mmCIF file of C-alpha atoms and ligand atoms in Angstrom:
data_model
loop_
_atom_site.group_PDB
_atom_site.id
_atom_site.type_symbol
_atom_site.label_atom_id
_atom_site.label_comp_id
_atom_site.label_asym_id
_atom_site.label_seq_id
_atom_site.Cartn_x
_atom_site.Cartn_y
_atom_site.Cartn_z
ATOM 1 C CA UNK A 239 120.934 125.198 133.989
ATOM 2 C CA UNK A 240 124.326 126.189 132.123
ATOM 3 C CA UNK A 241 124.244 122.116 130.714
ATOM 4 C CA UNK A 242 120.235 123.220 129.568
ATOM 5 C CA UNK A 243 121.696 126.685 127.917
ATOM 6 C CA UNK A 244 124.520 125.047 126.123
ATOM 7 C CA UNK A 245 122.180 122.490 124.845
ATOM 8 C CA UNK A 246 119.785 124.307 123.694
ATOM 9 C CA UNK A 247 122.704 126.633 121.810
ATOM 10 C CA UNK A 248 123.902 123.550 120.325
ATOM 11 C CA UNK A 249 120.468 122.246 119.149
ATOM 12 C CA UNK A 250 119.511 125.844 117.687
ATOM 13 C CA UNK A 251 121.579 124.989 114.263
ATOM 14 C CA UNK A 252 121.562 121.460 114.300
ATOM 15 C CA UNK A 253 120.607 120.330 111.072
ATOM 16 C CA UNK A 254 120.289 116.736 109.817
ATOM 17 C CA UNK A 255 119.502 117.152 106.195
ATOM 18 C CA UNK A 256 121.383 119.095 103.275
ATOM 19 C CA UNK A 257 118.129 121.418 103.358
ATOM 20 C CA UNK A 258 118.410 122.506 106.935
ATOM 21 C CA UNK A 259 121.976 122.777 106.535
ATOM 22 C CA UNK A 260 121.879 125.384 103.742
ATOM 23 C CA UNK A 261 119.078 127.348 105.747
ATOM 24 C CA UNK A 262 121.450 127.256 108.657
ATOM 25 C CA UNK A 263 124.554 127.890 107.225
ATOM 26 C CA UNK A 264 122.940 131.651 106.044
ATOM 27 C CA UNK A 265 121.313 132.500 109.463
ATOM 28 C CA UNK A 266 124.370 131.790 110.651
ATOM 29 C CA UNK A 267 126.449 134.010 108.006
ATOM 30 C CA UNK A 268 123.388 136.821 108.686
ATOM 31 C CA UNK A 269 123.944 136.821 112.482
ATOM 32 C CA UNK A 270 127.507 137.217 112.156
ATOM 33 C CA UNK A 271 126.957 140.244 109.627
ATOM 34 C CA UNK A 272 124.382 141.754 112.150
ATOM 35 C CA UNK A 273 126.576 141.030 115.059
ATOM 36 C CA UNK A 274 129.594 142.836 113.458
ATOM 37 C CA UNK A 275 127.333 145.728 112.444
ATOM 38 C CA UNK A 276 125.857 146.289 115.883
ATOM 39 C CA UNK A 277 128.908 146.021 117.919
ATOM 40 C CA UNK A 278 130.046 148.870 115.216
ATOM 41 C CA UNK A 279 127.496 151.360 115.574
ATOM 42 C CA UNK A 280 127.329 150.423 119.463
ATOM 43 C CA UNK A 281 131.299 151.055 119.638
ATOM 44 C CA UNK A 282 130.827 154.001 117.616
ATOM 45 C CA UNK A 283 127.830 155.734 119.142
ATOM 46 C CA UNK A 284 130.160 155.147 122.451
ATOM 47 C CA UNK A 285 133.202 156.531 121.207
ATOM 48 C CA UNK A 286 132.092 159.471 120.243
ATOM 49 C CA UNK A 287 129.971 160.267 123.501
ATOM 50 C CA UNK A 288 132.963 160.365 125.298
ATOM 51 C CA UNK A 289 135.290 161.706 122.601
ATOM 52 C CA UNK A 290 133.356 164.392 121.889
ATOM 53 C CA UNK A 291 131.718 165.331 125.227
ATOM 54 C CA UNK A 292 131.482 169.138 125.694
ATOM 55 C CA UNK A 293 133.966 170.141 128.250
ATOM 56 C CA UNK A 294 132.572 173.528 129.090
ATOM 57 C CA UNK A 295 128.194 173.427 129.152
ATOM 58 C CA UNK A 296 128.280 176.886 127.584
ATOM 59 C CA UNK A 297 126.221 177.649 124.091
ATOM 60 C CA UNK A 298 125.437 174.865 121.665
ATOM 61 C CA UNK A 299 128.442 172.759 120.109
ATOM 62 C CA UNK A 300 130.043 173.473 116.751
ATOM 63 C CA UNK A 301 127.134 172.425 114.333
ATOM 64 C CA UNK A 302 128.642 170.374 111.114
ATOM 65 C CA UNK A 303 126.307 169.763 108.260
ATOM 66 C CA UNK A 304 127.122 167.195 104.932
ATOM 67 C CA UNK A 305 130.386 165.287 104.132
ATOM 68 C CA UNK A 306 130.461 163.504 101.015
ATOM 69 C CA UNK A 307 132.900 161.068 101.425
ATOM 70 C CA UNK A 308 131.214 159.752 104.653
ATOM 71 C CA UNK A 309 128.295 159.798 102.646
ATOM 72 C CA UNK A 310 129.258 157.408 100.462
ATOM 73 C CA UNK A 311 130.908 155.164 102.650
ATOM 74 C CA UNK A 312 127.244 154.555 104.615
ATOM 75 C CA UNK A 313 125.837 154.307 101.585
ATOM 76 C CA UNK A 314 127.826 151.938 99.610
ATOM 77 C CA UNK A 315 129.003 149.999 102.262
ATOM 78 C CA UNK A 316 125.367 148.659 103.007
ATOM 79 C CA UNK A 317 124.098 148.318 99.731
ATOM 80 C CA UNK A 318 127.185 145.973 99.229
ATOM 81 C CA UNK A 319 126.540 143.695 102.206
ATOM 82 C CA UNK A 320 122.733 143.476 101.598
ATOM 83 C CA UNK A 321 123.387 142.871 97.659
ATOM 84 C CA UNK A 322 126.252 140.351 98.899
ATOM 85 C CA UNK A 323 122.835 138.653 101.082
ATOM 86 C CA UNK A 324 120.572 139.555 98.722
ATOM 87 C CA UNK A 325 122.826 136.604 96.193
ATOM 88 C CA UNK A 326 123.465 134.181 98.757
ATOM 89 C CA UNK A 327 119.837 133.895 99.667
ATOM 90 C CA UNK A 328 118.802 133.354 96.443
ATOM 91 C CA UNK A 329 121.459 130.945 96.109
ATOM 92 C CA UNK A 330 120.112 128.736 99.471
ATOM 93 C CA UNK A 331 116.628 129.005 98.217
ATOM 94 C CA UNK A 332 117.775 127.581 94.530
ATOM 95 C CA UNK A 333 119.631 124.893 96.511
ATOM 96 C CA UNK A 334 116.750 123.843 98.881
ATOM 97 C CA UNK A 335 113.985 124.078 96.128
ATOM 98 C CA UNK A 336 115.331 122.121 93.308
ATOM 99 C CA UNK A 337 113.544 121.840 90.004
ATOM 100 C CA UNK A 338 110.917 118.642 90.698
ATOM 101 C CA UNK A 339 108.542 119.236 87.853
ATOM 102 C CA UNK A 340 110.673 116.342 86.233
ATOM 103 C CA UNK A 341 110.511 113.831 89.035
ATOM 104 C CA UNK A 342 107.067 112.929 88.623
ATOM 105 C CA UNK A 343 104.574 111.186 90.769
ATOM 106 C CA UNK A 344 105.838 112.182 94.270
ATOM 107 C CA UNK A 345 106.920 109.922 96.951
ATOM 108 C CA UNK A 346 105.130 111.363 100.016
ATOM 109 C CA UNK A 347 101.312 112.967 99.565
ATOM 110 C CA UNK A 348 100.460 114.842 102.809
ATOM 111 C CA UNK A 349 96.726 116.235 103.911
ATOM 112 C CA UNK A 350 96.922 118.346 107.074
ATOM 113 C CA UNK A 351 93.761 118.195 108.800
ATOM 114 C CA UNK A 352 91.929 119.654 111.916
ATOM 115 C CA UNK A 353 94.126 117.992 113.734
ATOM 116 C CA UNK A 354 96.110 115.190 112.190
ATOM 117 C CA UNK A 355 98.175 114.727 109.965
ATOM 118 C CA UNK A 356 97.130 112.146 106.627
ATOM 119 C CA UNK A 357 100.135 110.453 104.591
ATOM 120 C CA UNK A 358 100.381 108.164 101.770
ATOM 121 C CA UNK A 359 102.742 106.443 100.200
ATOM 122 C CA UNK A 360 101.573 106.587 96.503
ATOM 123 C CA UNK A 361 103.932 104.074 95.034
ATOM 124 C CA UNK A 362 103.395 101.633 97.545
ATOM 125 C CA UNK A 363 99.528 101.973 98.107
ATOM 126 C CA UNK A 364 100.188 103.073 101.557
ATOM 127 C CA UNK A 365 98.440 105.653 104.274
ATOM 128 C CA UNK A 366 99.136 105.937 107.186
ATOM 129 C CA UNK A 367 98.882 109.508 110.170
ATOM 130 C CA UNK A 368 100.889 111.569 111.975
ATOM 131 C CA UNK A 369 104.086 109.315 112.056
ATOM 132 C CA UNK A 370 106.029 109.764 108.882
ATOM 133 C CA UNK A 371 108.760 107.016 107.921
ATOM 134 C CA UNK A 372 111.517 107.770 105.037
ATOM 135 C CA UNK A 373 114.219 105.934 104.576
ATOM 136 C CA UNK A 374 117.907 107.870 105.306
ATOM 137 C CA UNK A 375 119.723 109.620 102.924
ATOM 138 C CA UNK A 376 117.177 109.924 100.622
ATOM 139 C CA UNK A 377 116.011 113.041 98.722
ATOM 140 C CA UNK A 378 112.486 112.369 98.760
ATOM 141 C CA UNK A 379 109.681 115.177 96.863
ATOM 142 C CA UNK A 380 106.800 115.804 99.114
ATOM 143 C CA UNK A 381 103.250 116.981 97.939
ATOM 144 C CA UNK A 382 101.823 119.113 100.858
ATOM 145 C CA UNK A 383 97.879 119.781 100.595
ATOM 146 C CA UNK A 384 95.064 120.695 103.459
ATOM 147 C CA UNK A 385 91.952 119.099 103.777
ATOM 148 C CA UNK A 386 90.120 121.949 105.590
ATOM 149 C CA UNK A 387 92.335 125.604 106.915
ATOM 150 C CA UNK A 388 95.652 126.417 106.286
ATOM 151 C CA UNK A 389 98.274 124.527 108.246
ATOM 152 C CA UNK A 390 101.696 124.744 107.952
ATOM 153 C CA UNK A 391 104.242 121.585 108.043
ATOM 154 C CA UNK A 392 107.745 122.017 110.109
ATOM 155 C CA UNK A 393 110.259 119.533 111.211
ATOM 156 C CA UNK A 394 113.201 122.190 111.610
ATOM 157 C CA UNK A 395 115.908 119.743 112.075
ATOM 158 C CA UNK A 396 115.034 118.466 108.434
ATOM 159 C CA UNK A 397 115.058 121.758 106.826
ATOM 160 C CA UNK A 398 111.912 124.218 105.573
ATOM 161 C CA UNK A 399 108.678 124.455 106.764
ATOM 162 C CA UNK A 400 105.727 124.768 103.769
ATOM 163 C CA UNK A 401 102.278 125.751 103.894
ATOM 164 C CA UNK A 402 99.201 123.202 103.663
ATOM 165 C CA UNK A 403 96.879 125.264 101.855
ATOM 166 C CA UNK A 404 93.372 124.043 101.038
ATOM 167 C CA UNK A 405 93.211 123.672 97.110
ATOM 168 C CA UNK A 406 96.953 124.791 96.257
ATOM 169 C CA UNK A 407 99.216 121.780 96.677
ATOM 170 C CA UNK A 408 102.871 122.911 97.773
ATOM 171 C CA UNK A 409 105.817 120.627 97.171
ATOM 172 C CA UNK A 410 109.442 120.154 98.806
ATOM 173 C CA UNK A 411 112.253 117.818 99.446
ATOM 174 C CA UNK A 412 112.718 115.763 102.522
ATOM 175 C CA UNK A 413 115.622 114.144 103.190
ATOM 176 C CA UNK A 414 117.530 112.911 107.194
ATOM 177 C CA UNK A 415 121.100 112.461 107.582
ATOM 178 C CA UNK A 416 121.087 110.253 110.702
ATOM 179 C CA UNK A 417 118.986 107.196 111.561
ATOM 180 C CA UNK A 418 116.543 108.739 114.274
ATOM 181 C CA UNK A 419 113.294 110.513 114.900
ATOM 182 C CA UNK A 420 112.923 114.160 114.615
ATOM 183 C CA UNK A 421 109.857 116.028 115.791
ATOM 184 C CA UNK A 422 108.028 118.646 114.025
ATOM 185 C CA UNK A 423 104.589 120.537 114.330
ATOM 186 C CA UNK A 424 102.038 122.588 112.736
ATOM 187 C CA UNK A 425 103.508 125.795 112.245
ATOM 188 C CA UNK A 426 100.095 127.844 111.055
ATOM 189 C CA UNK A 427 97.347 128.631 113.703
ATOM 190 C CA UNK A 428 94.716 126.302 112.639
ATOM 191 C CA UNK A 429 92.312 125.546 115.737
ATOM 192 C CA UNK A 430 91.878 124.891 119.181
ATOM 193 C CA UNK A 431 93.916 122.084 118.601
ATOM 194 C CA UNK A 432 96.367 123.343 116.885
ATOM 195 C CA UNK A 433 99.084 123.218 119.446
ATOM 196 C CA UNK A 434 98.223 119.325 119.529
ATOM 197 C CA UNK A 435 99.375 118.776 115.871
ATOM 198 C CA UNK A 436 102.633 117.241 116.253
ATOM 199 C CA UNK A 437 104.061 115.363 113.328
ATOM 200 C CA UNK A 438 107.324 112.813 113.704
ATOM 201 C CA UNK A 439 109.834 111.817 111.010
ATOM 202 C CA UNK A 440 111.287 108.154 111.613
ATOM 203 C CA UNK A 441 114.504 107.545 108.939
ATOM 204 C CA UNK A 442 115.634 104.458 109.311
ATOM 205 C CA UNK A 443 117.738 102.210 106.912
ATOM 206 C CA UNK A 444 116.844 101.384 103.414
ATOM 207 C CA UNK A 445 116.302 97.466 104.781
ATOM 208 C CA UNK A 446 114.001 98.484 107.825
ATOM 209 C CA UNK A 447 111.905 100.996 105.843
ATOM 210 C CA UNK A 448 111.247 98.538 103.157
ATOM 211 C CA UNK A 449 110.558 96.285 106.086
ATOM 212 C CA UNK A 450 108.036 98.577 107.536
ATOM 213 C CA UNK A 451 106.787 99.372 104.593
ATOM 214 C CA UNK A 452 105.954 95.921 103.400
ATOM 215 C CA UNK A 453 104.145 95.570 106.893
ATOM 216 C CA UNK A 454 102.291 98.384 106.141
ATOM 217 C CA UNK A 455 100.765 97.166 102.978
ATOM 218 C CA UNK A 456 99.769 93.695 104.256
ATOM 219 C CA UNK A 457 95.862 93.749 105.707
ATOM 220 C CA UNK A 458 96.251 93.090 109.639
ATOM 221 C CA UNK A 459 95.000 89.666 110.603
ATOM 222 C CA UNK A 460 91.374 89.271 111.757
ATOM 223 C CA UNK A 461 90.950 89.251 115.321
ATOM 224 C CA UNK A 462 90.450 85.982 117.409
ATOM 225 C CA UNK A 463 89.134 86.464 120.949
ATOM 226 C CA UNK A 464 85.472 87.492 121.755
ATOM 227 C CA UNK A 465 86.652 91.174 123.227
ATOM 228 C CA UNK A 466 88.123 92.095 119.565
ATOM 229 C CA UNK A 467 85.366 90.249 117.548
ATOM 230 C CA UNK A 468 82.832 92.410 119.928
ATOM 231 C CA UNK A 469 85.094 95.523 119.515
ATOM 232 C CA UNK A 470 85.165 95.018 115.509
ATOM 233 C CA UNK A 471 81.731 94.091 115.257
ATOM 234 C CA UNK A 472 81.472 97.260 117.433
ATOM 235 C CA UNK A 473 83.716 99.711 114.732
ATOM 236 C CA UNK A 474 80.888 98.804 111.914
ATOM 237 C CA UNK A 475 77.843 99.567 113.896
ATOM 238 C CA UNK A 476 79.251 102.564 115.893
ATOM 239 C CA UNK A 477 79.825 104.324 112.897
ATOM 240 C CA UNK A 478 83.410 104.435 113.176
ATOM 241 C CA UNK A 479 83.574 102.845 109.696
ATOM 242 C CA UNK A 480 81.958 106.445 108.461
ATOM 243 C CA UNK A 481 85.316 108.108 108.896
ATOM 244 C CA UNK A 482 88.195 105.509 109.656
ATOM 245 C CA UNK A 483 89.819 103.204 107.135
ATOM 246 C CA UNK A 484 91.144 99.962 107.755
ATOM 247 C CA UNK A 485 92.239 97.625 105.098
ATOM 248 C CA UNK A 486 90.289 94.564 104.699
ATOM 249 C CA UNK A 487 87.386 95.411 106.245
ATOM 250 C CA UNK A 488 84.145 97.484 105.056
ATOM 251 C CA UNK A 489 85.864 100.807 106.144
ATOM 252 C CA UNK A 490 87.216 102.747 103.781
ATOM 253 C CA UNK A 491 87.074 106.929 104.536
ATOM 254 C CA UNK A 492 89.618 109.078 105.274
ATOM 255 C CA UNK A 493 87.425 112.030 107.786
ATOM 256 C CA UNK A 494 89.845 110.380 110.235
ATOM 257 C CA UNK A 495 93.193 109.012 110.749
ATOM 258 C CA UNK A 496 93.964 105.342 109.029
ATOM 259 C CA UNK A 497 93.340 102.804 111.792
ATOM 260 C CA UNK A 498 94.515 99.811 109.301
ATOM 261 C CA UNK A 499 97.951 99.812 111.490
ATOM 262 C CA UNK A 500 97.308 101.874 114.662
ATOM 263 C CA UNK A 501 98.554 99.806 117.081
ATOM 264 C CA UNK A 502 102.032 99.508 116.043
ATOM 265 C CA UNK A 503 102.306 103.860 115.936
ATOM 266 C CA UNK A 504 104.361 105.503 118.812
ATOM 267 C CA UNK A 505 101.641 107.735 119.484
ATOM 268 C CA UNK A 506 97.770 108.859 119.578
ATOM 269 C CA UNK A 507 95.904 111.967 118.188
ATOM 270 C CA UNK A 508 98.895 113.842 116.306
ATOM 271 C CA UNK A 509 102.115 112.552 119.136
ATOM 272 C CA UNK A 510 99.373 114.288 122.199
ATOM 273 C CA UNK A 511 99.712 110.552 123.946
ATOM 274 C CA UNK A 512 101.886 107.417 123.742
ATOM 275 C CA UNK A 513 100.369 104.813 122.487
ATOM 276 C CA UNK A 514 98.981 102.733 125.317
ATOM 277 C CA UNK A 515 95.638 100.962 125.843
ATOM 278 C CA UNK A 516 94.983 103.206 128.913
ATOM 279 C CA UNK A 517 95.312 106.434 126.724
ATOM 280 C CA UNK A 518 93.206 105.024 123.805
ATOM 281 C CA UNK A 519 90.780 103.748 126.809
ATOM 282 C CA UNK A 520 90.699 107.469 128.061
ATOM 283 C CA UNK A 521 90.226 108.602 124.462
ATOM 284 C CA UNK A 522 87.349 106.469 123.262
ATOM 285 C CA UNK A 523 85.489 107.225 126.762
ATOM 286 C CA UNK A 524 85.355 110.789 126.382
ATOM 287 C CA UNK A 525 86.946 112.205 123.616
ATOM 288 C CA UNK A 526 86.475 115.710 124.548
ATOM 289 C CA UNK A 527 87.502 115.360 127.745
ATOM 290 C CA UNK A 528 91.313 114.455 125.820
ATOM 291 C CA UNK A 529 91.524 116.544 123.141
ATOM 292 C CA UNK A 530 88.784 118.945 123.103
ATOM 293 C CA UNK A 531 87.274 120.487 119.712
ATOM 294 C CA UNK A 532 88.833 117.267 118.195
ATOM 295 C CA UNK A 533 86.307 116.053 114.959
ATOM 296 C CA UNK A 534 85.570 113.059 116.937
ATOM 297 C CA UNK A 535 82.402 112.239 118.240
ATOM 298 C CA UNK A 536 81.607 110.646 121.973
ATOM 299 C CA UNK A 537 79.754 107.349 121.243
ATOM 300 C CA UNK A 538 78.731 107.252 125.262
ATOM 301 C CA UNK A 539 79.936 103.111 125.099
ATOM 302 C CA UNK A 540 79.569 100.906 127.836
ATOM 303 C CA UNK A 541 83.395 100.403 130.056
ATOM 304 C CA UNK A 542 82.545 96.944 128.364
ATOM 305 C CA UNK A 543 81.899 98.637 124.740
ATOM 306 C CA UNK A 544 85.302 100.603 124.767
ATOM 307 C CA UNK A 545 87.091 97.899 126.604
ATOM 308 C CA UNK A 546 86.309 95.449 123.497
ATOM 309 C CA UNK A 547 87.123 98.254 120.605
ATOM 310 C CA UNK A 548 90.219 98.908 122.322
ATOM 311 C CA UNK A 549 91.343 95.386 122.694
ATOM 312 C CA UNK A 550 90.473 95.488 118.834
ATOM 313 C CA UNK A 551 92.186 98.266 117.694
ATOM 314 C CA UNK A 552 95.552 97.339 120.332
ATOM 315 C CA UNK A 553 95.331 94.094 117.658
ATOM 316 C CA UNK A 554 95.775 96.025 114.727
ATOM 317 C CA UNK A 555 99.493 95.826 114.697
HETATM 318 CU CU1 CUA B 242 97.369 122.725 111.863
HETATM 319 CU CU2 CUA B 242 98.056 124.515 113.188
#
């Protein structure tokens, strides 16, 4: 319980980019400003109950009315530390949202959906959902736009959160300190599902994101066995193909997630399931029995139907 508490303390301002260190760094100067000024007024208030308590109940106490220089002091005083906040925040915002109208095409492109989350990769030609990858120590500009409502992209650990707005791109900086995953969500009420709209930044090394990267560009091999011939044959006649991409075959829309890689994500439907075959079994038997609301339809396949999609898409590494 006390290991849980401490944790969480310790996890409340841990930041792993320059961005979420600047945001931190003033909370942290505004709680300590807060904190002296309520133990102040609380010391005070207390003080002068028992200071000035009336020792005899009779008639009303001596009434006092104006004094300047007290005046003054609760009026200057204040306007001095909120001026003194008033600079520094501007200061952490000009730090966090650098000029980018300079940098050009930007290196991330992200459509929040209903509920998924699309990124590309426009230098390399790449799309992929829901699992981002940058590589570390990188100050990267990110172009944040909504396909239908307004959702709202946070990773706190990485810094500021930023609106998805239908029609008004937003842009920002990403950038991770440390080689690891860091979990973020939607952060705008967007749907039933809106809870189930996890997003998850991967920075790994220069070498292994140009690794993964390259992987992601190449068109995954055309399956071999009868289950995944059936189970592609399957994705163009079921209509998947109406709303999935995946390169090198016929399907090309982007209604739904990117399927061109699926199998080698961590997890299914916006980080609601690992990534196993049982899960995408479940989820291609009855969708809205898994995540219901979700944009995807129930196709009512045979146990022999989704068992050879699945063994298709598991193949799509
Ligand atoms: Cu998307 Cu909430």
């Amino acid at each position: 319980m006390i290991k849980g508490i401490l944790h969480f303390f310790s996890q409340l301002f841990a930041s792993y980019s320059p961005q979420a260190n600047d945001i931190n760094t003033l909370f942290l100067r505004y709680l300590i400003l807060a904190g002296f000024i309520i133990v102040l007024v609380a010391g005070l208030v207390i003080t002068a109950a028992i200071r000035y308590k009336s020792k005899n109940r009779e008639g009303e106490p001596r009434q006092v009315s104006g004094n300047k220089r007290l005046e003054l002091v609760w009026t200057i005083l204040p306007l001095l530390a909120v001026s003194f906040f008033f600079i520094l925040t501007l200061q952490a915002m000009g730090d966090i949202n650098t000029p980018y109208t300079d940098y050009g095409q930007p290196d991330i492109v992200i459509i929040a959906h209903q509920w998924w989350w699309e990124m590309h990769y426009p230098k390399y030609h790449v799309t992929i959902a829901n699992e981002l990858h940058i590589p570390v120590n990188k100050k990267l500009l990110m172009k944040v736009e909504s396909a239908d409502v307004i959702h709202d992209w946070s990773v706190p650990e990485l810094g500021r959160k930023i609106d998805a707005i239908p029609g008004k791109p937003n842009y920002m900086w990403i950038q991770a300190d440390s080689i690891r995953s860091y979990e973020g969500s939607c952060n705008e009420y967007c749907g039933v599902e809106h809870a189930w709209m996890r997003i998850k930044v991967i920075a790994q090394s220069q070498t292994n994101f140009d690794k993964w990267i390259k992987h992601e560009q190449e068109v995954p091999p055309s399956p071999q066995d009868s289950a995944a011939l059936a189970g592609a044959k399957l994705f163009s006649t079921e209509t998947c193909s109406d709303c999935h991409t995946i390169a090198g075959t016929d399907a090309d829309k982007s209604i739904g997630p990117d399927l061109t890689h699926i199998a080698s994500r961590e997890t299914l439907l916006s980080g609601m399931l690992p990534n196993t075959r049982g899960n995408l079994t479940r989820w291609l038997t009855d969708p809205q029995k898994v995540k219901p609301g979700a944009h995807m339809p129930n196709f009512r396949m045979t146990k022999t139907q989704v068992n050879d999609l699945v063994t298709y898409l598991e193949e799509l590494k």
